[in-house]
Coordinates of C-alpha atoms and ligand atoms in Angstrom, one line a residue:
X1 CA 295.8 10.5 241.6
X2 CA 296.8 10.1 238.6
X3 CA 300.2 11.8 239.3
X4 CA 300.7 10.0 242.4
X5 CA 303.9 8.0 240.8
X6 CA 305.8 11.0 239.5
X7 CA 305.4 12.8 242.8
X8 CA 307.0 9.5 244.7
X9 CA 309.7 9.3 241.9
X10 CA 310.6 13.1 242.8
X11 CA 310.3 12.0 246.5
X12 CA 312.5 9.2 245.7
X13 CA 316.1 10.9 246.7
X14 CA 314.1 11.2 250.6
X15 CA 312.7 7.7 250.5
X16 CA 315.8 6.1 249.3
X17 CA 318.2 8.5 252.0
X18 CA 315.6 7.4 254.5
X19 CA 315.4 3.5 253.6
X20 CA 319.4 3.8 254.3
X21 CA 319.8 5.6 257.1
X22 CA 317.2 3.0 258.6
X23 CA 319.5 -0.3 256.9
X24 CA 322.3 1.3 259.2
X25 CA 320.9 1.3 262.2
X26 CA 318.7 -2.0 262.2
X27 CA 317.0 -2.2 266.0
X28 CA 314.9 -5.8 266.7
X29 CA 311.5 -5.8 267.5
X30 CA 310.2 -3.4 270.7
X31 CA 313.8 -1.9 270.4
X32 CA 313.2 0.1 267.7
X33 CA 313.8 3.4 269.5
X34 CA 316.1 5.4 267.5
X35 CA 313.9 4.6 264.2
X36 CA 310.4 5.4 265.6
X37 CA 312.3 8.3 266.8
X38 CA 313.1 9.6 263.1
X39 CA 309.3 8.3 262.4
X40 CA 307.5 10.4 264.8
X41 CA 310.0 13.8 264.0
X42 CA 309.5 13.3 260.3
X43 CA 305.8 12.9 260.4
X44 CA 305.7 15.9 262.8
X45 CA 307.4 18.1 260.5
X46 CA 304.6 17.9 258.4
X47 CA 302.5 18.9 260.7
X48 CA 300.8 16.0 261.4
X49 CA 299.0 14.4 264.5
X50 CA 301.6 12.4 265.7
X51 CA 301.2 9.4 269.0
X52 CA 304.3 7.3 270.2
X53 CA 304.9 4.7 272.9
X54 CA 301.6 2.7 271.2
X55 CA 303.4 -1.4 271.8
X56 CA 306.3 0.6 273.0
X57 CA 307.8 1.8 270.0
X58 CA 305.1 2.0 267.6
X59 CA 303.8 5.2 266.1
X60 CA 300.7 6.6 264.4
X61 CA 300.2 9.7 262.4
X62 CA 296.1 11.0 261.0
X63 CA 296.2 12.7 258.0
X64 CA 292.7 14.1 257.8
X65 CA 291.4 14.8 254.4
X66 CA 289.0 18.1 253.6
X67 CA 286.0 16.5 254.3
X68 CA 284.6 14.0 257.2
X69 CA 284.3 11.0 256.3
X70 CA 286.0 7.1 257.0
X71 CA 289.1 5.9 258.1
X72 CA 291.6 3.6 256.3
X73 CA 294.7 2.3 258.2
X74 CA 297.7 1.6 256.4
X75 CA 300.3 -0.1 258.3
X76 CA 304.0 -0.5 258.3
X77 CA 306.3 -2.5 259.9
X78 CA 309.7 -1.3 261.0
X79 CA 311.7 -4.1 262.4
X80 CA 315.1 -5.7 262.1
X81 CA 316.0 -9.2 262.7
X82 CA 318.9 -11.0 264.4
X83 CA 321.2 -12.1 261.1
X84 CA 324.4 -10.9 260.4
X85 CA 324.5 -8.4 256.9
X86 CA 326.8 -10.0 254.1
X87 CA 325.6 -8.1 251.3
X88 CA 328.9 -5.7 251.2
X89 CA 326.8 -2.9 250.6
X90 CA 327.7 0.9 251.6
X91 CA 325.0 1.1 253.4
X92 CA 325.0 -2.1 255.1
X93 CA 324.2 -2.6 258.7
X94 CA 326.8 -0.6 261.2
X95 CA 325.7 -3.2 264.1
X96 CA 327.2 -6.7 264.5
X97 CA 324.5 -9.6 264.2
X98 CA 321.3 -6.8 263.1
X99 CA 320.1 -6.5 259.3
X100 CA 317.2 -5.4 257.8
X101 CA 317.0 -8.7 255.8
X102 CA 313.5 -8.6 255.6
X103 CA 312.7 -5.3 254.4
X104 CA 311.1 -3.5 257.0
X105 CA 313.4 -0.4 256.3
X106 CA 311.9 0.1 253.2
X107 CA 308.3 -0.2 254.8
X108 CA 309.2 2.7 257.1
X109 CA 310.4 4.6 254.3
X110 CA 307.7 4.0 252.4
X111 CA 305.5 4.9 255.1
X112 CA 307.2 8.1 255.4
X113 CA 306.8 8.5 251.6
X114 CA 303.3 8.1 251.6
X115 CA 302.8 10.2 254.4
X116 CA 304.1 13.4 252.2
X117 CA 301.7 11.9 249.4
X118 CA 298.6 11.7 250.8
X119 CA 299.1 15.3 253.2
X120 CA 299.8 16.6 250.0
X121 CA 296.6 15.4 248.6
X122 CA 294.4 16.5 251.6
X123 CA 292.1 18.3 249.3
X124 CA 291.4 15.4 247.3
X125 CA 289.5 12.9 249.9
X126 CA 287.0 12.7 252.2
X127 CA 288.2 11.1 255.6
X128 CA 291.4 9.9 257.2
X129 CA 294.1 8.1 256.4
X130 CA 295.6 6.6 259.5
X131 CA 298.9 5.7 259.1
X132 CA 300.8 3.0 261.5
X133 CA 304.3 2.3 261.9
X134 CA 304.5 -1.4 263.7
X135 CA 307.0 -2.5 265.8
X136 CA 308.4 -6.3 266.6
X137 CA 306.5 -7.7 263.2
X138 CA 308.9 -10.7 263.1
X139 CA 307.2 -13.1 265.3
X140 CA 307.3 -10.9 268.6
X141 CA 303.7 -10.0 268.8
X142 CA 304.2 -6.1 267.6
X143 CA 300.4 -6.3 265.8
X144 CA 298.7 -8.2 268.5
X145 CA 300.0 -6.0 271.4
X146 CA 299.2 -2.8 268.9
X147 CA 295.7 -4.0 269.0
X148 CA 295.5 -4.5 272.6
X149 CA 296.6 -1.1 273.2
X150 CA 293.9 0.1 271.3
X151 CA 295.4 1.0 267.9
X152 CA 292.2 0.0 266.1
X153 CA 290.1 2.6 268.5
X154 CA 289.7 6.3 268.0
X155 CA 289.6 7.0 265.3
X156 CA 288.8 3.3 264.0
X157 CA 289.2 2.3 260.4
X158 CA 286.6 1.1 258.4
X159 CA 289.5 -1.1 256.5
X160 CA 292.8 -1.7 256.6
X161 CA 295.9 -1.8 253.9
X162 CA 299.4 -3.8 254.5
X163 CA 302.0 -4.3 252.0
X164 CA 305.7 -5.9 251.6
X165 CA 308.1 -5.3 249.3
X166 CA 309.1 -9.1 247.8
X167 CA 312.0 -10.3 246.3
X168 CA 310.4 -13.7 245.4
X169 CA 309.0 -11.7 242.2
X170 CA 311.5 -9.0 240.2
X171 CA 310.5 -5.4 240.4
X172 CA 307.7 -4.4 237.7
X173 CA 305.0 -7.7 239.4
X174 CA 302.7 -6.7 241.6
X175 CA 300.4 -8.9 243.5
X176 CA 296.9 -8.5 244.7
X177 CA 294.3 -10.6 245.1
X178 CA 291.6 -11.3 246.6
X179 CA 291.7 -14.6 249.8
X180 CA 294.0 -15.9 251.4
X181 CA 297.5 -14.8 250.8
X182 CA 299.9 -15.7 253.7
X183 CA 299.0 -18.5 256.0
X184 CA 298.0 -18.7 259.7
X185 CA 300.9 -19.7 262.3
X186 CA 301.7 -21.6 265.7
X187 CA 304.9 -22.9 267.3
X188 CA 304.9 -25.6 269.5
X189 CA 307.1 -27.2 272.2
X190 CA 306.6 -30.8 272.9
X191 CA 308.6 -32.4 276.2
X192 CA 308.7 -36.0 276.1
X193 CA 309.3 -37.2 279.5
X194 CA 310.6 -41.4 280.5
X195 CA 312.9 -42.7 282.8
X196 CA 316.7 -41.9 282.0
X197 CA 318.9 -45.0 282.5
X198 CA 321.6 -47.5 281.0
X199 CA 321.8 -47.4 277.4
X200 CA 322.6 -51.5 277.2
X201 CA 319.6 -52.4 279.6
X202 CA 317.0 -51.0 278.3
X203 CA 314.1 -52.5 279.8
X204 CA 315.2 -50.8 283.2
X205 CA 314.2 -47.8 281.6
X206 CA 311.4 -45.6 279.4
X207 CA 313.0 -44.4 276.7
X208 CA 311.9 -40.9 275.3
X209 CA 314.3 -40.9 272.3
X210 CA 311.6 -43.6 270.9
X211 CA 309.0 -41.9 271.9
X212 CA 309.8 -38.8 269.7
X213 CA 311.1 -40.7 266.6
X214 CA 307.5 -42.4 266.6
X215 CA 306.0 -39.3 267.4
X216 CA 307.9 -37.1 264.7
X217 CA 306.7 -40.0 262.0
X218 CA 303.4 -39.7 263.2
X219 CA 302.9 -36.0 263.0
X220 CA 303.4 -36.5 259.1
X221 CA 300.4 -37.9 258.9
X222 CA 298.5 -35.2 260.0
X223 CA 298.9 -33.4 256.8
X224 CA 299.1 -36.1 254.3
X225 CA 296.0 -38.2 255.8
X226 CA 294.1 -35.8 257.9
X227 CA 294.0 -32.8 255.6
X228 CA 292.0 -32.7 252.9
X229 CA 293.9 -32.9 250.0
X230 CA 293.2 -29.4 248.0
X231 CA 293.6 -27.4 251.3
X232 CA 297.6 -26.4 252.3
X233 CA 298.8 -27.4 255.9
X234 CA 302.5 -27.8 257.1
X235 CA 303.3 -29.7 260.2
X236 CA 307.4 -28.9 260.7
X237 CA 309.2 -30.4 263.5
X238 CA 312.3 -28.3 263.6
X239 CA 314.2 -29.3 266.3
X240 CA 314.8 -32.2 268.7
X241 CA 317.3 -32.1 271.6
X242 CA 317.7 -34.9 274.3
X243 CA 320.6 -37.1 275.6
X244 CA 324.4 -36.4 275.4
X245 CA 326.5 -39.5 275.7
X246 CA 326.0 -42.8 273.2
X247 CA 325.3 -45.3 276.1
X248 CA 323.0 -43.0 278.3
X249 CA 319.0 -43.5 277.5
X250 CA 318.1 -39.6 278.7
X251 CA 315.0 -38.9 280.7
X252 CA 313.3 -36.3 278.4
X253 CA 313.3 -35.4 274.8
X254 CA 312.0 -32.0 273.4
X255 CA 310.7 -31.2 270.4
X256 CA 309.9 -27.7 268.8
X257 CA 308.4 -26.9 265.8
X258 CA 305.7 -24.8 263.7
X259 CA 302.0 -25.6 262.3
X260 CA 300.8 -23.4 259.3
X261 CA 297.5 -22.9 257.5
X262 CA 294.5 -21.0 255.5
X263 CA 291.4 -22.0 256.6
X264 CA 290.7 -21.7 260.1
X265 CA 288.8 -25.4 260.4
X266 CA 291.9 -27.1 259.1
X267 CA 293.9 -25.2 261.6
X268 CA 291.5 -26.6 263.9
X269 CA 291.9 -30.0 262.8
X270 CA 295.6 -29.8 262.9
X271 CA 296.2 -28.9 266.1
X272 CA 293.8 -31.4 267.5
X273 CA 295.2 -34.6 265.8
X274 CA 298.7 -33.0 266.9
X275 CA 297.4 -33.1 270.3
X276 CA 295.9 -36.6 270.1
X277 CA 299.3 -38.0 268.5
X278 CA 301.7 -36.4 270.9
X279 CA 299.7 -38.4 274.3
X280 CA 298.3 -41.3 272.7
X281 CA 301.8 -42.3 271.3
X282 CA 303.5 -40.9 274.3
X283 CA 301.1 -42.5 276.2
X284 CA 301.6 -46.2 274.3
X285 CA 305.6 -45.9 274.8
X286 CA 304.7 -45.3 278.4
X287 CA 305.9 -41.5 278.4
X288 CA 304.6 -38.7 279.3
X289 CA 304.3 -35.4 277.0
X290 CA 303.8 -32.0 277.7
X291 CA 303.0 -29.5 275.2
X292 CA 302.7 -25.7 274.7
X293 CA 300.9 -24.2 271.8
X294 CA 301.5 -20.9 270.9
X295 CA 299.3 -19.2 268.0
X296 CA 301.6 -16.6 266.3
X297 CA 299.3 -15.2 263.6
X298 CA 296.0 -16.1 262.1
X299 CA 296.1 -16.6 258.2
X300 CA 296.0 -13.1 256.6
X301 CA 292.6 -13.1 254.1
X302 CA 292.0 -10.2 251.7
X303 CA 288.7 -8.9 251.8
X304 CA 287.1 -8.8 248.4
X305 CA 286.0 -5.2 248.1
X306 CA 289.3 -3.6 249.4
X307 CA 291.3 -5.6 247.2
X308 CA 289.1 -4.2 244.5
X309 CA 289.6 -0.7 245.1
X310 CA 293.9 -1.2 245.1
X311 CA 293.1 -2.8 241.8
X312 CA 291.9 0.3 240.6
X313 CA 294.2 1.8 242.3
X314 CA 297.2 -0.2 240.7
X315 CA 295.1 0.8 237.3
X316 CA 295.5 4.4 237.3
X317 CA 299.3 4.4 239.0
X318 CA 300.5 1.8 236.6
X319 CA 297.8 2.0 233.5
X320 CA 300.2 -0.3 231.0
X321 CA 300.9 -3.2 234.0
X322 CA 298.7 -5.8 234.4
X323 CA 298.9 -7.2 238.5
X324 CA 299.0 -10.9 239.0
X325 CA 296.1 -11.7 241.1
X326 CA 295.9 -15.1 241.5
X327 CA 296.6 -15.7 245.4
X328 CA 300.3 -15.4 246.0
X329 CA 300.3 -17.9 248.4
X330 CA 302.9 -18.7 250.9
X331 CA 303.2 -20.3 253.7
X332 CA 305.3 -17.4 255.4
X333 CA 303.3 -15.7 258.4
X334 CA 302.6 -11.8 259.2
X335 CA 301.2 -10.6 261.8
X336 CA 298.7 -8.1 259.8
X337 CA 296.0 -10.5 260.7
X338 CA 295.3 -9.3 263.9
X339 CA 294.7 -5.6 261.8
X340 CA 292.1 -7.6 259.6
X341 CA 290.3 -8.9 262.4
X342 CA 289.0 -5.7 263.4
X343 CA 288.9 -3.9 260.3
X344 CA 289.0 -5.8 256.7
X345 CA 291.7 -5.4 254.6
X346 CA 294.1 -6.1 252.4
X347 CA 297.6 -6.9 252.1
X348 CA 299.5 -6.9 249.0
X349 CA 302.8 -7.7 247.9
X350 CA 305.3 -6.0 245.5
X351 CA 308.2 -7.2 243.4
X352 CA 311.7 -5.9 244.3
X353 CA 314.9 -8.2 243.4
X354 CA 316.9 -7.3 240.3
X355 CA 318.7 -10.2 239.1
X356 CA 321.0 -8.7 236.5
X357 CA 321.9 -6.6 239.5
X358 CA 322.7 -9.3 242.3
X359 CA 319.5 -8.1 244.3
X360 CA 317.5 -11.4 244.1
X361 CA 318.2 -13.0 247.5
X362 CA 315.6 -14.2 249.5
X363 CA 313.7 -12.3 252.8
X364 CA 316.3 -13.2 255.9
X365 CA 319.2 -13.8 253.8
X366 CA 322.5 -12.4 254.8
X367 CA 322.9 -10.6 251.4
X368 CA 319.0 -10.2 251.1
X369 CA 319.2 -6.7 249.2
X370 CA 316.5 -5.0 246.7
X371 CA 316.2 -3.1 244.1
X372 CA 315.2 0.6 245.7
X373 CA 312.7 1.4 242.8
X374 CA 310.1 -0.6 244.3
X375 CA 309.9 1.9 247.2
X376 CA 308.9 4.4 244.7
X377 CA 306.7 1.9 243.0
X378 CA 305.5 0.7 246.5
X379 CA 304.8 4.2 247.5
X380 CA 302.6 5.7 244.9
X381 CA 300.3 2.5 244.6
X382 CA 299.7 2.4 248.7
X383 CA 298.8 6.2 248.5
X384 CA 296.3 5.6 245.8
X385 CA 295.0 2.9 247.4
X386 CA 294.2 4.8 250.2
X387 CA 292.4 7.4 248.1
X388 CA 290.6 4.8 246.4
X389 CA 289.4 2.7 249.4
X390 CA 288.5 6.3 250.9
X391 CA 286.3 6.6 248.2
X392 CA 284.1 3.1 248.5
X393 CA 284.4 2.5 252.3
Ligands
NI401 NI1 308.8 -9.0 256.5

């Protein structure tokens, strides 16, 4: 193991030729044909067990050690999102309005990478390493419908491993810790419904455009007298669209917006004061509302153990670095949950923007861009995290 980090720097002209070829060709979620494609080919090549079509375009690939024994899952996501690449780069995306501006190409590549790691390694563990490749991470449902589709059946892990490359922290930081680490998320659309008249008289009609201003005010009390104050919530109204002339009062108003959290009881609480504001206010301007919740993702929580054993892990790959492990908490959502619902896990997080080098914009940026030594980094700790969580599960 303790090699594992020269072996993915000699790998590193493939993983970086592989993270490229996948920037160029960026495919949003369930659409990721062409890439799985490459996936499924590569991981054949090495001989590997190799399913497709799982959530449409994902793909899975065992790597069975020399000995029975458990399975962990490591997962990877592969999707692009619909932005428009401005970094200039000579890789940059060759298809109008699609970027890899998250960077889920690196994932795959990484994925790949470890792949030829841990095959290489066979002798060394006991068990299987089950490696998935996820579509439609970016709030499509690629996980959810994965798991439905029986992704976490035959052969099941006993844990599970996610990672993202992150440009909030330069390359050289690593984060792992133990809780909650990215935050449980639903949207919601809110229609506000009154009586559409005359915009100078008023009392002919039931305005909805009041209705929604009150109610917008009102949902900001939800996190800042509802929620206990040392526990995170957000409550984000995001959009509001109704009426288009000045002296027309419109007959509905609609409202979108997200609601994020850690703990599952204050999610609870959240969405049930959100409910209660939305009538009782709609109810008191004499509207009516209608609302759709949709959950996106539950909070992602590391389990204690397996965040232990990638500690170790991170101590043998990178014995001089010390990883922060203090919950690197954001409000950001990923869809890994639904993974750590049926088998714990952990997800962890590694640093990739270069300042000195321009490569320190921010995930979904036009010019988001990192520095491609993380995905040699990223690679050699995920495959010795395997080989360590092998060991204690
Ligand atoms: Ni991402």
């Amino acid at each position: 193991m303790t090699d594992l980090y020269t072996k993915a720097q000699a790998l590193f002209p493939y993983t970086q030729s592989m993270r490229r070829d996948f920037h160029l060709h960026p495919e949003l979620g369930f659409q990721e044909v062409r890439t799985s494609g490459i996936i499924a080919k590569e991981l054949r090549e090495l001989g590997l067990e190799v399913s497709t079509g799982i959530a449409k375009t994902g793909v899975v690939a065992l790597i069975e050690g020399a000995k029975p024994g458990p399975v962990v899952m490591l997962r990877f996501d592969i999707d692009a999102l619909p932005i428009h690449e401005e970094t200039g780069a000579e890789y940059a995306s060759q298809t109008p309005g699609l970027m890899h501006a998250c960077g889920h190409d690196g994932h795959a590549a990484i994925g790949l990478t470890v792949a030829k790691l841990l095959n290489a390694h066979r002798q060394d563990f006991a068990g299987t390493a089950k490696l998935v490749f996820q579509p439609a991470e970016e709030g499509m449902g690629g996980a959810e419908t994965m798991v439905r589709e029986g992704v976490m059946d035959g052969p099941a892990p006993a844990r599970t491993l996610g990672l993202h490359i992150w440009n909030g922290k330069p390359l050289g930081w690593i984060g792992i810790a133990a809780g909650p680490v990215m935050a449980g998320a639903s949207s919601f659309k809110v229609v506000i419904s009154g009586k559409g008249g005359h915009g100078a008289i008023p009392h002919l009609s039931i305005d909805p455009v009041l209705a929604a201003a009150q109610i917008v005010t009102a949902l900001q009390s939800i996190v800042s007298r509802n929620v206990d104050a040392q526990k995170a919530a957000v409550v984000t109204v995001a959009s509001i669209h109704g009426g288009d002339a000045f002296n027309v009062i419109p007959p509905q108003v609609e409202l979108t917006g997200t609601i994020r959290f850690f703990d599952t009881a204050v999610g609870e609480l959240v969405h049930r004061r959100f409910e209660e504001i939305i009538h009782s206010i709609s109810t008191a301007m004499q509207c009516q509302a209608q609302n759709e919740i949709s959950e996106i993702t539950p909070p992602v929580i590391n389990d204690t153990e397996t965040t232990a054993s990638v500690l170790r892990a991170a101590g043998v790959v990178f014995p001089a670095e010390t990883p922060d492990t203090q919950p690197y908490v954001t409000m950001g959502s990923e869809d890994f949950a639904f993974f750590q619902q049926k088998a714990r896990g952990t997800y962890f997080f590694v640093g990739s923007n270069n300042e000195a080098r321009g490569l320190n914009y921010g995930h979904h940026h036009p010019k988001f861009d990192f520095d491609e030594e993380v995905l040699v980094r990223a690679s050699a700790l995920m495959a010795a995290s395997a080989l360590e969580v092998l060991k204690d599960a």
